[in-house]
mmCIF file of C-alpha atoms and ligand atoms in Angstrom:
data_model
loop_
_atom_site.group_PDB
_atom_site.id
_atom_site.type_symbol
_atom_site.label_atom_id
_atom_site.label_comp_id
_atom_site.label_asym_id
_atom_site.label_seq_id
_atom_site.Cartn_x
_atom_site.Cartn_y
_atom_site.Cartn_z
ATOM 1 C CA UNK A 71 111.514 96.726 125.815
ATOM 2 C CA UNK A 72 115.244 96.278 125.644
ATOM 3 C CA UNK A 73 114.989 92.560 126.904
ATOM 4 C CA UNK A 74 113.435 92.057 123.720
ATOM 5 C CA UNK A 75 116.091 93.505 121.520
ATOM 6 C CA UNK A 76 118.878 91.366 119.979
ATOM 7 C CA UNK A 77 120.996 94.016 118.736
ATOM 8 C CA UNK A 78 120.678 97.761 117.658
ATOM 9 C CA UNK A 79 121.128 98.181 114.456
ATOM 10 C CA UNK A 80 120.932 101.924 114.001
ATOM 11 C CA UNK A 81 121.363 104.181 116.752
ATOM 12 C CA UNK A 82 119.441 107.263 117.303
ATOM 13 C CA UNK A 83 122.372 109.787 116.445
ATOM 14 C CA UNK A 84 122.781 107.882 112.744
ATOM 15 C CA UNK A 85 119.573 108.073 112.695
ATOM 16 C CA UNK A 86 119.473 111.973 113.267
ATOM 17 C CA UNK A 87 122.399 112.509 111.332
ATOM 18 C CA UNK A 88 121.045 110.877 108.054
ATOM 19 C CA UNK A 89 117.347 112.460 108.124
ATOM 20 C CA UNK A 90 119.389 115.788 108.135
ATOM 21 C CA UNK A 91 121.179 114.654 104.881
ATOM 22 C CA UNK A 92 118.462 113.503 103.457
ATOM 23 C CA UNK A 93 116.716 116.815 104.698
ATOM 24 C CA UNK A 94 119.557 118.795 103.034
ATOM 25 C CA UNK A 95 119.301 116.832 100.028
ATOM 26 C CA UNK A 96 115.396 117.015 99.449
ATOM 27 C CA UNK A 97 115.715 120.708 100.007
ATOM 28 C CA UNK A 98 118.201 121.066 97.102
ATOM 29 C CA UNK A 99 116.107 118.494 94.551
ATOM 30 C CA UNK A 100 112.750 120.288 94.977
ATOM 31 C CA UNK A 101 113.448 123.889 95.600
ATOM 32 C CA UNK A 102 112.992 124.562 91.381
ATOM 33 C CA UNK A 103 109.752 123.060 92.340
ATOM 34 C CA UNK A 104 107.933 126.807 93.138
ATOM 35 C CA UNK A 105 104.681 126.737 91.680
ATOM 36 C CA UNK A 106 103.126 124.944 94.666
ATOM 37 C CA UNK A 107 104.262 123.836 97.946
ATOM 38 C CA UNK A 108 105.913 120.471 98.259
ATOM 39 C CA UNK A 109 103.258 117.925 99.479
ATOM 40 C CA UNK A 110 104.760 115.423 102.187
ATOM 41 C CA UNK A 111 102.660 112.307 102.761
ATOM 42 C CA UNK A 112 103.617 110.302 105.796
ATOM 43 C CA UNK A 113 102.011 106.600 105.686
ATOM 44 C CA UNK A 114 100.655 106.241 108.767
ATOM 45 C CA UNK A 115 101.843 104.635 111.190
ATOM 46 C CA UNK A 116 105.328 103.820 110.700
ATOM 47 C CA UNK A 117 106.773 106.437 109.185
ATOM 48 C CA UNK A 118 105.760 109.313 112.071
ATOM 49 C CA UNK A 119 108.658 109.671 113.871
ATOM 50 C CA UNK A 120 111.300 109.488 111.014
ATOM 51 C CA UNK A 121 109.078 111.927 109.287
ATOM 52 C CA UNK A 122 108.813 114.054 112.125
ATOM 53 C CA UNK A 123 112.737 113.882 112.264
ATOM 54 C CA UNK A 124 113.343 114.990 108.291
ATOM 55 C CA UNK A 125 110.398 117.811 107.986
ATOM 56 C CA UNK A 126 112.873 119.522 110.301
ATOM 57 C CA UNK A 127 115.985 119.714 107.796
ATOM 58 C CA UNK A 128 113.831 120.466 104.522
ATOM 59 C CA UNK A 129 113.661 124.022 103.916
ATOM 60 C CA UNK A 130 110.812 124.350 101.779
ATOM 61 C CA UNK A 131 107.284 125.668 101.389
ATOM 62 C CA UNK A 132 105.569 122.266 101.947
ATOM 63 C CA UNK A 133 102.367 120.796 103.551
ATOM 64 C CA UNK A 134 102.083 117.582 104.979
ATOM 65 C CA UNK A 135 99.223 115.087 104.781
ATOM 66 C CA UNK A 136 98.850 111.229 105.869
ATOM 67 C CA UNK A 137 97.439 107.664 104.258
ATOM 68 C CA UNK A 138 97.101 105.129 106.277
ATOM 69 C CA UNK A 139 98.197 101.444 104.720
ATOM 70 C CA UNK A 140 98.388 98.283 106.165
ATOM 71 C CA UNK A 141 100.104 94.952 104.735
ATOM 72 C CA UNK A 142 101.478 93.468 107.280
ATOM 73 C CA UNK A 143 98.393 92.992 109.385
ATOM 74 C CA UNK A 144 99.912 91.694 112.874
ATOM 75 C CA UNK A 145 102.651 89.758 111.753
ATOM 76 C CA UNK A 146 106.270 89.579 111.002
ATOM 77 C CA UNK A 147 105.369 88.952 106.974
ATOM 78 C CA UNK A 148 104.102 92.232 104.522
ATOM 79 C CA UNK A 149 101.213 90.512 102.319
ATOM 80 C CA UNK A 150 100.359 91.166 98.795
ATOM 81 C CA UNK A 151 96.644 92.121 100.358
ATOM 82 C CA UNK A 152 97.626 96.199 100.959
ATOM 83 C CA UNK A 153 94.883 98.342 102.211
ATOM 84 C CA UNK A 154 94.111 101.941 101.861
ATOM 85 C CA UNK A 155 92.461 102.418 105.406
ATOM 86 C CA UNK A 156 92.760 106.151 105.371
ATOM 87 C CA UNK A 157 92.924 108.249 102.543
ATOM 88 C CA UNK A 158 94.370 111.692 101.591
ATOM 89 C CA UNK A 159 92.541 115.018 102.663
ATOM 90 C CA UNK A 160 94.373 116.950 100.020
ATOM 91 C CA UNK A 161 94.209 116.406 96.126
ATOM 92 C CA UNK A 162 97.461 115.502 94.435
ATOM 93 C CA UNK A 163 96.611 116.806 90.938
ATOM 94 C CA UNK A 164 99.436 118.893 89.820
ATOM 95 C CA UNK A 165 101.403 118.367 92.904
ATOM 96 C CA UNK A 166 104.885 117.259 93.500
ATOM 97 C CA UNK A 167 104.605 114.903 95.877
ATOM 98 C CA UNK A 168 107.154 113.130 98.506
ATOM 99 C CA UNK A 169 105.700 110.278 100.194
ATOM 100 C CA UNK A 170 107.721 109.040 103.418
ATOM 101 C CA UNK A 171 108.352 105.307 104.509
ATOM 102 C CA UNK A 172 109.828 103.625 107.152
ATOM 103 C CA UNK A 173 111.075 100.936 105.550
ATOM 104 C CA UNK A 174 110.937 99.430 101.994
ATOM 105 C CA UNK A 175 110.362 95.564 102.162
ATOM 106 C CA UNK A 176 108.370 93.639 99.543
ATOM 107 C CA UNK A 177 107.877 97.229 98.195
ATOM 108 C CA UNK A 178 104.107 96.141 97.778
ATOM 109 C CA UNK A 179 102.509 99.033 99.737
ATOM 110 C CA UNK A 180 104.938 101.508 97.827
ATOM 111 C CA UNK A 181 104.289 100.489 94.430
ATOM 112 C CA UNK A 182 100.426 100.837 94.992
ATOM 113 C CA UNK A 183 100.235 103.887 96.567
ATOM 114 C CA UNK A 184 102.647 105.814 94.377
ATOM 115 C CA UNK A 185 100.688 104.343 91.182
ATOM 116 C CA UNK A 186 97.069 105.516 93.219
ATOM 117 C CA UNK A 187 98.791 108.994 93.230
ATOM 118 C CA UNK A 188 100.606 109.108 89.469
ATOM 119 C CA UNK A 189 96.911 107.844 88.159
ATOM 120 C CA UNK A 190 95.405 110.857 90.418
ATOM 121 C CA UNK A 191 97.459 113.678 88.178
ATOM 122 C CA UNK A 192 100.470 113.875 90.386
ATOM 123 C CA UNK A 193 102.880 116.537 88.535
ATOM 124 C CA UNK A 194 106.043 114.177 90.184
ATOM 125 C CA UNK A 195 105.824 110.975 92.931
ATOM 126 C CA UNK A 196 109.197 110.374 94.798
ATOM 127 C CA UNK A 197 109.656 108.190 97.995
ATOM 128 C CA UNK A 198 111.934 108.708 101.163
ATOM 129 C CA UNK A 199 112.670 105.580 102.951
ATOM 130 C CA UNK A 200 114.708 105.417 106.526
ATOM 131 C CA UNK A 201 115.235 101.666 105.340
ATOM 132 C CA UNK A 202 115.750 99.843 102.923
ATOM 133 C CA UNK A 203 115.837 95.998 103.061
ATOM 134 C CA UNK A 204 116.463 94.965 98.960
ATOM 135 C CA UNK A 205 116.099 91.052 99.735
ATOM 136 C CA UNK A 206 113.143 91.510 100.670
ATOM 137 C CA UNK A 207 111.549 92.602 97.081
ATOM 138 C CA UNK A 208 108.866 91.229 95.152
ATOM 139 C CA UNK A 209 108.126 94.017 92.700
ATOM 140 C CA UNK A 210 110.258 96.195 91.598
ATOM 141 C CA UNK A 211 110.061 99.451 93.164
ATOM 142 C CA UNK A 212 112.768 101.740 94.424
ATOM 143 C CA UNK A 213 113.000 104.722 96.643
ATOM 144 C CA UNK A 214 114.518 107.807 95.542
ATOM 145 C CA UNK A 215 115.888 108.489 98.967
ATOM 146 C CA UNK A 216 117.054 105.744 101.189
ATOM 147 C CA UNK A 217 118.454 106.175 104.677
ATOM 148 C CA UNK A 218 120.126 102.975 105.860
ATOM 149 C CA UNK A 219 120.086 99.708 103.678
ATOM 150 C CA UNK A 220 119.267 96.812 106.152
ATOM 151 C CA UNK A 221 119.970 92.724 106.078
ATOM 152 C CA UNK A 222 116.974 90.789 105.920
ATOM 153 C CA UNK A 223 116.412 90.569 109.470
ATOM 154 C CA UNK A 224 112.885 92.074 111.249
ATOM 155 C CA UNK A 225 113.423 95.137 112.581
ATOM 156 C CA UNK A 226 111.803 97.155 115.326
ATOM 157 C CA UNK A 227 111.695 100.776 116.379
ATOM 158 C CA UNK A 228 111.906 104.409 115.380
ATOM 159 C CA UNK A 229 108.329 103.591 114.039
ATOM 160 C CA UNK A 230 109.229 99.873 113.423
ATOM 161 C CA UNK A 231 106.212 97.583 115.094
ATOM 162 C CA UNK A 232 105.947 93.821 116.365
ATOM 163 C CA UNK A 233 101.534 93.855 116.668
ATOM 164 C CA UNK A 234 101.990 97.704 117.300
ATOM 165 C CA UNK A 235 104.862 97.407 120.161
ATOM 166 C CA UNK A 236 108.282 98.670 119.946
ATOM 167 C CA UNK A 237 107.444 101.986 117.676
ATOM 168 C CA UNK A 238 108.709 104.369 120.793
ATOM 169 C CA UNK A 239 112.239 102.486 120.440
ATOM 170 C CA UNK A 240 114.438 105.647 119.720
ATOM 171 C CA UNK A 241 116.761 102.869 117.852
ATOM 172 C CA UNK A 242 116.545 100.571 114.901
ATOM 173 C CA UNK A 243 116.699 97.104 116.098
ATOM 174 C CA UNK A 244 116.546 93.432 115.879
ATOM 175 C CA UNK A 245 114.306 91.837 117.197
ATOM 176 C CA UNK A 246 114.878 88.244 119.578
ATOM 177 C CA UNK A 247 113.382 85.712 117.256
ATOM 178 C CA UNK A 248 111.294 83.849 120.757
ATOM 179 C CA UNK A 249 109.334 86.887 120.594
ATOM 180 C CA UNK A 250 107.668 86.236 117.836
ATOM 181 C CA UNK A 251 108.542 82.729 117.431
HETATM 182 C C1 PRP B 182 104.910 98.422 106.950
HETATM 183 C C2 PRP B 182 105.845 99.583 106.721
HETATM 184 C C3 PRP B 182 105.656 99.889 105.256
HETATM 185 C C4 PRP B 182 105.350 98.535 104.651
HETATM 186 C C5 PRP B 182 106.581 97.999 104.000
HETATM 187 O O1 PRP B 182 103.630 98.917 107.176
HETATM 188 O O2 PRP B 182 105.501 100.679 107.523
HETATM 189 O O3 PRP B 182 104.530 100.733 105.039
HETATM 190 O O4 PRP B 182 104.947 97.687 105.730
HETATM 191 O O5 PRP B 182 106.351 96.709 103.524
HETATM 192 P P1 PRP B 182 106.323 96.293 101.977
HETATM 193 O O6 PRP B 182 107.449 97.012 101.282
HETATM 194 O O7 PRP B 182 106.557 94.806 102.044
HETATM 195 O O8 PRP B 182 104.992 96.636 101.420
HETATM 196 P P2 PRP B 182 102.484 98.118 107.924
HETATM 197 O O9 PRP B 182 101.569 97.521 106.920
HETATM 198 O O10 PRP B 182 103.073 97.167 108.932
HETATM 199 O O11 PRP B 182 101.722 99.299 108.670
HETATM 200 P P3 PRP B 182 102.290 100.276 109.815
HETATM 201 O O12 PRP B 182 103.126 101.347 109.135
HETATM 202 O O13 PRP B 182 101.057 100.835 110.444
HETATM 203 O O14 PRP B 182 103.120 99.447 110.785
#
């Protein structure tokens, strides 16, 4: 895989480091929050391992439940078309919800699934990104917590795909362009 790589971007101790911060942080923000346990919603797939990496620093009651949304379908560009292939198990009514990204691009996917949840009866909808790459907007649509703010480069690893390669990368990097040129 590393013949592939152009640089790293983010190595895997920054990457540690700032999920416990963010961990730290969370834990501080929600812990009023008492009546029910925190619901974490990882969308699948990208955001596994960084979400595996900040459940560890948030001291919380909390469960954890997954959607699975695609926009990118294959290629190096999100799409507006964003679809809800798996759905949640649990009910958000009432709940404060966290949802966890891997990276915010377009901010397409975000913006529809934390408006599904808000029109579901959410009590509270906040978003933890690793990344966050802000030229890439098209709507506007920020996370609440952001790990690392990227250039507009593509990025693999650390969850990160190229057609579902690269997401065991225990790095954030760039990708050589004549792989997916
Ligand atoms: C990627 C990424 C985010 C989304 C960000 O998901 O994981 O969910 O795109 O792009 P946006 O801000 O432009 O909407 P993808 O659709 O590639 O699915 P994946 O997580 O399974 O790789």
């Amino acid at each position: 895989m590393m013949r592939d790589i152009e640089k790293v971007l983010i190595t895997h101790e920054e990457i540690v480091q700032k999920s416990q911060e963010m961990g730290q942080q969370i834990t501080g923000d929600f812990k009023m929050c008492t009546d029910q346990p925190l619901l974490v919603v990882g969308l699948l797939k990208g955001s596994v391992p960084f979400m595996s990496e900040l459940l560890k620093s948030i001291d919380l009651m909390l469960e954890i439940d997954f959607m699975d949304v695609s926009s990118y379908h294959g290629g190096t560009q999100s799409t507006n078309d964003v679809r809800i292939l798996r759905d949640l198990e649990t009910s958000v009514t009432g709940r404060h919800v966290l949802i966890i990204e891997d990276i915010v691009d377009t901010g397409q996917t975000l913006k529809k699934v934390v408006g599904m949840l808000e029109s579901r009866g959410a009590a509270s909808v906040k978003v933890a990104s690793l990344l966050d790459k802000p030229e890439g907007r098209k709507v506007v649509l920020d996370a609440d917590y952001v790990g690392f703010t990227i250039p507009n480069e593509f990025v693999v690893g650390y969850g990160l795909d190229y057609n579902e390669l690269y997401r065991n990368l225990p790095f954030i990097g760039i990708l050589k362009a004549d792989v997916y040129a």
